[in-house]
Amino acid sequence: MNKRKELYRGKAKSVYLTDDKDLLILHFRNDTSAFDGKKIEQLDKKGMVNNKFNAFIMEKLEAAGIPTHFKSILNDQESVVLALEMFPVECVVRNIAAGSICKRLGIEEGIDLDPPTFEFFLKDDARGDPMINEYHINSFGWAGPEHVVIMKELSFAVNNVLKALFREGNMLLVDYKLEFGLHNGEVVLGDEFTPDGCRLWDVDTREKLDKDRFRQDLGDVVESYQLVGKRLGLNIN
Ligand code: TMP
Ligand code: ASP
């Protein structure tokens, strides 16, 4: 597998072309970003921890029948993934109220959302990733109506798999963000699933174990991601 030029540099990951046009290399950097890139820090080992955590989760999702772009781990901070044509939208599922929904709707953090709720956001840091709806996605052609249906179905399918997985590790999956793309006309889960893009709380104490530790300056960010892994039976050192 030969690594070619950088195709895209995000806030925490870089994407490289390879000599196979169907495959890309995803490089998990130590950069940790919050508030649409307004707060960025380097956290030692975070790239390695997220790369390995992501591989573990993507394999669980594949095993459950959810199509993902993940192929294999290449080295500590890199994985090989299928090249997707990404939709510029973010799919957020919420099981418990936290983060932006609390501010937006004046909801108290920690309230159970039954049934879980779903939101689309436009991937546009300069505009603060505004919330959008399906009509916007259709009118502006960000994805086809048939793709919107599948993105929602897959997002909730992920919820069933991962809520149960984290519950076994005594954690609550509060919310998470997914991104999808097309490969040969099929909607496939792309990007990553790591504690950078979800909220995880301890069931008993409701201690935050995810990127809110970074957003809220709670400390022990990477140590906490490693603890999440450990509770899932994954030792990432
Ligand atoms: P929010 O409460 O800020 O809307 O975020 C909901 C969940 O989605 C939370 O786990 C963080 C994640 N998320 C990202 O990782 N990146 C984003 O750009 C957005 C909007 C959300
Ligand atoms: N990942 C986004 C950012 O870096 C949003 C967030 O997680 O706060 O700004």
mmCIF file of C-alpha atoms and ligand atoms in Angstrom:
data_model
loop_
_atom_site.group_PDB
_atom_site.id
_atom_site.type_symbol
_atom_site.label_atom_id
_atom_site.label_comp_id
_atom_site.label_asym_id
_atom_site.label_seq_id
_atom_site.Cartn_x
_atom_site.Cartn_y
_atom_site.Cartn_z
ATOM 1 C CA MET A 1 0.000 0.000 0.000
ATOM 2 C CA ASN A 2 1.702 3.182 -1.185
ATOM 3 C CA LYS A 3 0.726 6.458 0.416
ATOM 4 C CA ARG A 4 0.354 9.296 -2.082
ATOM 5 C CA LYS A 5 -0.474 12.968 -1.603
ATOM 6 C CA GLU A 6 -2.733 14.434 1.045
ATOM 7 C CA LEU A 7 -6.272 14.690 -0.308
ATOM 8 C CA TYR A 8 -7.887 16.470 2.609
ATOM 9 C CA ARG A 9 -6.837 17.788 6.002
ATOM 10 C CA GLY A 10 -9.572 17.993 8.631
ATOM 11 C CA LYS A 11 -9.275 19.294 12.184
ATOM 12 C CA ALA A 12 -8.185 15.965 13.671
ATOM 13 C CA LYS A 13 -7.566 13.634 10.727
ATOM 14 C CA SER A 14 -5.840 13.772 7.363
ATOM 15 C CA VAL A 15 -6.840 11.728 4.339
ATOM 16 C CA TYR A 16 -4.265 10.444 1.824
ATOM 17 C CA LEU A 17 -4.647 8.991 -1.627
ATOM 18 C CA THR A 18 -3.098 5.579 -2.312
ATOM 19 C CA ASP A 19 -2.063 3.833 -5.521
ATOM 20 C CA ASP A 20 -5.471 2.129 -5.456
ATOM 21 C CA LYS A 21 -8.168 4.640 -6.432
ATOM 22 C CA ASP A 22 -10.742 2.816 -4.290
ATOM 23 C CA LEU A 23 -8.693 3.063 -1.096
ATOM 24 C CA LEU A 24 -7.625 5.959 1.107
ATOM 25 C CA ILE A 25 -5.455 6.227 4.206
ATOM 26 C CA LEU A 26 -7.001 7.903 7.216
ATOM 27 C CA HIS A 27 -4.391 9.437 9.524
ATOM 28 C CA PHE A 28 -5.580 10.159 13.076
ATOM 29 C CA ARG A 29 -3.534 13.126 14.356
ATOM 30 C CA ASN A 30 -3.084 14.164 17.974
ATOM 31 C CA ASP A 31 -4.903 17.436 17.234
ATOM 32 C CA THR A 32 -8.023 17.778 19.310
ATOM 33 C CA SER A 33 -10.538 20.366 18.278
ATOM 34 C CA ALA A 34 -13.724 21.752 19.747
ATOM 35 C CA PHE A 35 -16.179 24.571 19.085
ATOM 36 C CA ASP A 36 -15.701 24.353 15.295
ATOM 37 C CA GLY A 37 -11.947 24.608 15.579
ATOM 38 C CA LYS A 38 -11.857 27.571 17.990
ATOM 39 C CA LYS A 39 -10.109 25.410 20.597
ATOM 40 C CA ILE A 40 -7.324 23.152 19.314
ATOM 41 C CA GLU A 41 -4.672 21.299 21.318
ATOM 42 C CA GLN A 42 -2.252 18.453 20.736
ATOM 43 C CA LEU A 43 -2.930 15.538 23.064
ATOM 44 C CA ASP A 44 -0.197 12.937 23.332
ATOM 45 C CA LYS A 45 -1.269 9.461 22.058
ATOM 46 C CA LYS A 46 -4.747 10.620 21.014
ATOM 47 C CA GLY A 47 -4.222 9.758 17.335
ATOM 48 C CA MET A 48 -3.146 6.224 18.180
ATOM 49 C CA VAL A 49 -5.929 5.709 20.716
ATOM 50 C CA ASN A 50 -8.620 6.966 18.339
ATOM 51 C CA ASN A 51 -7.282 4.950 15.401
ATOM 52 C CA LYS A 52 -7.478 1.725 17.407
ATOM 53 C CA PHE A 53 -10.776 2.598 19.043
ATOM 54 C CA ASN A 54 -12.314 3.441 15.664
ATOM 55 C CA ALA A 55 -11.149 0.134 14.168
ATOM 56 C CA PHE A 56 -12.737 -1.791 17.053
ATOM 57 C CA ILE A 57 -16.096 -0.013 16.696
ATOM 58 C CA MET A 58 -16.174 -0.148 12.889
ATOM 59 C CA GLU A 59 -15.552 -3.906 13.017
ATOM 60 C CA LYS A 60 -18.427 -4.329 15.484
ATOM 61 C CA LEU A 61 -20.704 -2.343 13.171
ATOM 62 C CA GLU A 62 -19.649 -4.360 10.103
ATOM 63 C CA ALA A 63 -20.285 -7.575 12.019
ATOM 64 C CA ALA A 64 -23.780 -6.282 12.764
ATOM 65 C CA GLY A 65 -24.424 -5.748 9.042
ATOM 66 C CA ILE A 66 -23.835 -1.999 8.837
ATOM 67 C CA PRO A 67 -21.722 -1.111 5.767
ATOM 68 C CA THR A 68 -18.653 0.925 6.758
ATOM 69 C CA HIS A 69 -15.651 2.285 4.869
ATOM 70 C CA PHE A 70 -13.198 0.624 7.293
ATOM 71 C CA LYS A 71 -10.790 -1.936 5.797
ATOM 72 C CA SER A 72 -7.812 -2.454 8.131
ATOM 73 C CA ILE A 73 -5.368 -0.865 10.548
ATOM 74 C CA LEU A 74 -2.141 0.142 8.780
ATOM 75 C CA ASN A 75 -0.054 1.359 11.716
ATOM 76 C CA ASP A 76 -0.517 3.128 15.084
ATOM 77 C CA GLN A 77 -2.149 6.239 13.676
ATOM 78 C CA GLU A 78 -3.391 5.131 10.266
ATOM 79 C CA SER A 79 -6.101 2.933 8.786
ATOM 80 C CA VAL A 80 -7.048 1.951 5.260
ATOM 81 C CA VAL A 81 -10.589 2.881 4.244
ATOM 82 C CA LEU A 82 -12.770 2.704 1.172
ATOM 83 C CA ALA A 83 -12.906 5.947 -0.822
ATOM 84 C CA LEU A 84 -16.392 7.444 -0.475
ATOM 85 C CA GLU A 85 -18.090 10.416 -2.048
ATOM 86 C CA MET A 86 -19.063 12.081 1.219
ATOM 87 C CA PHE A 87 -22.370 13.839 1.814
ATOM 88 C CA PRO A 88 -21.661 17.226 3.445
ATOM 89 C CA VAL A 89 -24.036 16.460 6.302
ATOM 90 C CA GLU A 90 -23.650 15.203 9.854
ATOM 91 C CA CYS A 91 -26.195 12.825 11.354
ATOM 92 C CA VAL A 92 -26.661 13.169 15.111
ATOM 93 C CA VAL A 93 -28.609 10.685 17.241
ATOM 94 C CA ARG A 94 -29.422 11.603 20.841
ATOM 95 C CA ASN A 95 -30.516 9.199 23.572
ATOM 96 C CA ILE A 96 -30.065 11.678 26.415
ATOM 97 C CA ALA A 97 -30.164 15.484 26.223
ATOM 98 C CA ALA A 98 -26.711 17.120 26.306
ATOM 99 C CA GLY A 99 -24.731 19.704 24.386
ATOM 100 C CA SER A 100 -26.302 21.906 21.750
ATOM 101 C CA ILE A 101 -29.873 20.622 22.123
ATOM 102 C CA CYS A 102 -29.922 21.807 25.731
ATOM 103 C CA LYS A 103 -28.880 25.326 24.762
ATOM 104 C CA ARG A 104 -31.081 25.457 21.673
ATOM 105 C CA LEU A 105 -34.283 24.233 23.319
ATOM 106 C CA GLY A 106 -33.666 25.068 26.977
ATOM 107 C CA ILE A 107 -33.665 21.371 27.927
ATOM 108 C CA GLU A 108 -32.019 20.182 31.126
ATOM 109 C CA GLU A 109 -28.893 18.063 30.554
ATOM 110 C CA GLY A 110 -29.449 14.387 31.371
ATOM 111 C CA ILE A 111 -33.110 14.020 30.402
ATOM 112 C CA ASP A 112 -33.882 10.727 28.607
ATOM 113 C CA LEU A 113 -35.059 11.174 25.027
ATOM 114 C CA ASP A 114 -37.592 8.424 24.364
ATOM 115 C CA PRO A 115 -37.729 7.748 21.481
ATOM 116 C CA PRO A 116 -34.180 8.864 20.677
ATOM 117 C CA THR A 117 -34.079 11.968 18.521
ATOM 118 C CA PHE A 118 -32.259 12.714 15.279
ATOM 119 C CA GLU A 119 -30.797 15.889 13.772
ATOM 120 C CA PHE A 120 -28.986 16.817 10.579
ATOM 121 C CA PHE A 121 -26.221 19.438 10.540
ATOM 122 C CA LEU A 122 -24.438 20.937 7.565
ATOM 123 C CA LYS A 123 -20.698 20.259 7.576
ATOM 124 C CA ASP A 124 -19.550 23.866 7.419
ATOM 125 C CA ASP A 125 -17.237 25.080 10.187
ATOM 126 C CA ALA A 126 -17.235 28.674 8.928
ATOM 127 C CA ARG A 127 -20.973 28.801 9.625
ATOM 128 C CA GLY A 128 -20.741 26.793 12.850
ATOM 129 C CA ASP A 129 -22.248 23.583 11.371
ATOM 130 C CA PRO A 130 -25.839 24.917 11.231
ATOM 131 C CA MET A 131 -28.737 22.555 11.878
ATOM 132 C CA ILE A 132 -30.592 21.702 8.654
ATOM 133 C CA ASN A 133 -33.581 19.569 7.716
ATOM 134 C CA GLU A 134 -34.390 17.080 4.963
ATOM 135 C CA TYR A 135 -35.956 19.752 2.769
ATOM 136 C CA HIS A 136 -32.667 21.667 2.790
ATOM 137 C CA ILE A 137 -30.769 18.496 1.892
ATOM 138 C CA ASN A 138 -33.110 17.842 -1.034
ATOM 139 C CA SER A 139 -33.373 21.438 -2.291
ATOM 140 C CA PHE A 140 -29.636 22.027 -2.230
ATOM 141 C CA GLY A 141 -28.800 18.559 -3.532
ATOM 142 C CA TRP A 142 -26.542 17.634 -0.595
ATOM 143 C CA ALA A 143 -27.939 14.075 -0.817
ATOM 144 C CA GLY A 144 -30.819 12.371 -2.613
ATOM 145 C CA PRO A 145 -34.112 11.652 -0.803
ATOM 146 C CA GLU A 146 -33.384 7.922 -1.019
ATOM 147 C CA HIS A 147 -29.989 8.503 0.628
ATOM 148 C CA VAL A 148 -31.566 10.548 3.426
ATOM 149 C CA VAL A 149 -33.855 7.625 4.275
ATOM 150 C CA ILE A 150 -30.910 5.215 4.409
ATOM 151 C CA MET A 151 -28.724 7.582 6.473
ATOM 152 C CA LYS A 152 -31.474 7.773 9.107
ATOM 153 C CA GLU A 153 -32.037 4.005 9.090
ATOM 154 C CA LEU A 154 -28.326 3.266 9.428
ATOM 155 C CA SER A 155 -27.889 5.918 12.146
ATOM 156 C CA PHE A 156 -30.555 4.210 14.261
ATOM 157 C CA ALA A 157 -29.154 0.758 13.454
ATOM 158 C CA VAL A 158 -25.811 1.996 14.847
ATOM 159 C CA ASN A 159 -27.674 3.100 17.978
ATOM 160 C CA ASN A 160 -29.033 -0.396 18.609
ATOM 161 C CA VAL A 161 -25.600 -1.977 18.263
ATOM 162 C CA LEU A 162 -23.593 0.598 20.202
ATOM 163 C CA LYS A 163 -26.031 1.384 23.022
ATOM 164 C CA ALA A 164 -25.878 -2.310 23.957
ATOM 165 C CA LEU A 165 -22.094 -2.503 23.516
ATOM 166 C CA PHE A 166 -21.387 0.510 25.756
ATOM 167 C CA ARG A 167 -24.007 -0.633 28.293
ATOM 168 C CA GLU A 168 -21.995 -3.840 28.758
ATOM 169 C CA GLY A 169 -19.083 -1.596 29.741
ATOM 170 C CA ASN A 170 -21.339 0.252 32.212
ATOM 171 C CA MET A 171 -21.574 3.316 29.955
ATOM 172 C CA LEU A 172 -24.448 5.303 28.517
ATOM 173 C CA LEU A 173 -24.270 6.300 24.861
ATOM 174 C CA VAL A 174 -25.667 9.819 25.249
ATOM 175 C CA ASP A 175 -25.316 11.008 21.644
ATOM 176 C CA TYR A 176 -23.081 10.693 18.594
ATOM 177 C CA LYS A 177 -22.380 12.082 15.152
ATOM 178 C CA LEU A 178 -22.021 10.007 11.981
ATOM 179 C CA GLU A 179 -21.061 10.875 8.423
ATOM 180 C CA PHE A 180 -21.971 8.865 5.356
ATOM 181 C CA GLY A 181 -20.882 8.689 1.733
ATOM 182 C CA LEU A 182 -21.496 6.761 -1.444
ATOM 183 C CA HIS A 183 -19.479 3.885 -2.829
ATOM 184 C CA ASN A 184 -20.737 2.461 -6.132
ATOM 185 C CA GLY A 185 -24.172 3.870 -5.327
ATOM 186 C CA GLU A 186 -24.330 2.329 -1.842
ATOM 187 C CA VAL A 187 -24.659 4.480 1.298
ATOM 188 C CA VAL A 188 -21.723 3.576 3.541
ATOM 189 C CA LEU A 189 -20.702 4.813 7.004
ATOM 190 C CA GLY A 190 -17.549 6.932 6.737
ATOM 191 C CA ASP A 191 -15.451 9.199 8.967
ATOM 192 C CA GLU A 192 -14.912 7.752 12.460
ATOM 193 C CA PHE A 193 -16.578 6.568 15.618
ATOM 194 C CA THR A 194 -14.440 7.574 18.602
ATOM 195 C CA PRO A 195 -14.982 9.419 21.897
ATOM 196 C CA ASP A 196 -14.200 12.602 19.897
ATOM 197 C CA GLY A 197 -17.586 12.408 18.189
ATOM 198 C CA CYS A 198 -19.908 10.992 20.817
ATOM 199 C CA ARG A 199 -20.856 11.449 24.449
ATOM 200 C CA LEU A 200 -20.368 8.573 26.886
ATOM 201 C CA TRP A 201 -21.263 8.691 30.573
ATOM 202 C CA ASP A 202 -20.624 6.247 33.379
ATOM 203 C CA VAL A 203 -23.979 4.611 34.175
ATOM 204 C CA ASP A 204 -23.702 5.036 37.952
ATOM 205 C CA THR A 205 -21.928 8.378 38.399
ATOM 206 C CA ARG A 206 -22.755 9.947 34.998
ATOM 207 C CA GLU A 207 -19.101 10.993 34.828
ATOM 208 C CA LYS A 208 -18.213 12.258 31.333
ATOM 209 C CA LEU A 209 -15.751 9.981 29.524
ATOM 210 C CA ASP A 210 -15.711 11.622 26.056
ATOM 211 C CA LYS A 211 -14.540 14.833 24.363
ATOM 212 C CA ASP A 212 -16.604 16.920 26.789
ATOM 213 C CA ARG A 213 -13.588 16.374 29.080
ATOM 214 C CA PHE A 214 -11.620 18.486 26.583
ATOM 215 C CA ARG A 215 -14.422 20.970 25.832
ATOM 216 C CA GLN A 216 -15.036 21.580 29.536
ATOM 217 C CA ASP A 217 -11.383 21.386 30.680
ATOM 218 C CA LEU A 218 -12.059 18.374 32.911
ATOM 219 C CA GLY A 219 -8.589 16.847 32.268
ATOM 220 C CA ASP A 220 -7.452 13.257 31.601
ATOM 221 C CA VAL A 221 -8.901 13.297 28.081
ATOM 222 C CA VAL A 222 -6.830 10.530 26.454
ATOM 223 C CA GLU A 223 -6.707 8.530 29.709
ATOM 224 C CA SER A 224 -10.476 8.607 29.697
ATOM 225 C CA TYR A 225 -10.665 7.379 26.070
ATOM 226 C CA GLN A 226 -8.328 4.535 27.081
ATOM 227 C CA LEU A 227 -10.605 3.734 30.017
ATOM 228 C CA VAL A 228 -13.600 3.573 27.667
ATOM 229 C CA GLY A 229 -11.622 1.099 25.546
ATOM 230 C CA LYS A 230 -10.685 -0.941 28.596
ATOM 231 C CA ARG A 231 -14.313 -1.201 29.664
ATOM 232 C CA LEU A 232 -15.037 -2.654 26.213
ATOM 233 C CA GLY A 233 -12.231 -5.171 26.630
ATOM 234 C CA LEU A 234 -9.787 -3.227 24.471
ATOM 235 C CA ASN A 235 -6.342 -2.379 25.839
ATOM 236 C CA ILE A 236 -4.919 0.625 23.998
ATOM 237 C CA ASN A 237 -1.555 1.686 25.358
HETATM 238 P P1 TMP B 1 -23.834 18.790 19.808
HETATM 239 O O1 TMP B 1 -24.465 18.566 21.149
HETATM 240 O O2 TMP B 1 -22.692 19.753 19.844
HETATM 241 O O3 TMP B 1 -24.843 19.125 18.747
HETATM 242 O O4 TMP B 1 -23.183 17.407 19.366
HETATM 243 C C1 TMP B 1 -23.895 16.185 19.405
HETATM 244 C C2 TMP B 1 -22.939 15.039 19.286
HETATM 245 O O5 TMP B 1 -22.349 15.010 17.995
HETATM 246 C C3 TMP B 1 -21.766 15.103 20.263
HETATM 247 O O6 TMP B 1 -21.450 13.787 20.674
HETATM 248 C C4 TMP B 1 -20.621 15.679 19.449
HETATM 249 C C5 TMP B 1 -20.949 15.241 18.062
HETATM 250 N N1 TMP B 1 -20.579 16.230 17.037
HETATM 251 C C6 TMP B 1 -19.316 16.199 16.494
HETATM 252 O O7 TMP B 1 -18.506 15.353 16.838
HETATM 253 N N2 TMP B 1 -18.989 17.126 15.556
HETATM 254 C C7 TMP B 1 -19.851 18.073 15.124
HETATM 255 O O8 TMP B 1 -19.494 18.876 14.263
HETATM 256 C C8 TMP B 1 -21.175 18.086 15.694
HETATM 257 C C9 TMP B 1 -22.190 19.110 15.263
HETATM 258 C C10 TMP B 1 -21.489 17.155 16.644
HETATM 259 N N1 ASP B 2 -15.610 18.452 16.230
HETATM 260 C C1 ASP B 2 -16.094 19.814 16.139
HETATM 261 C C2 ASP B 2 -14.947 20.780 16.326
HETATM 262 O O1 ASP B 2 -13.836 20.449 16.338
HETATM 263 C C3 ASP B 2 -17.223 20.095 17.076
HETATM 264 C C4 ASP B 2 -16.986 19.717 18.504
HETATM 265 O O2 ASP B 2 -16.695 18.565 18.738
HETATM 266 O O3 ASP B 2 -17.117 20.554 19.404
HETATM 267 O O4 ASP B 2 -15.109 21.940 16.475
#
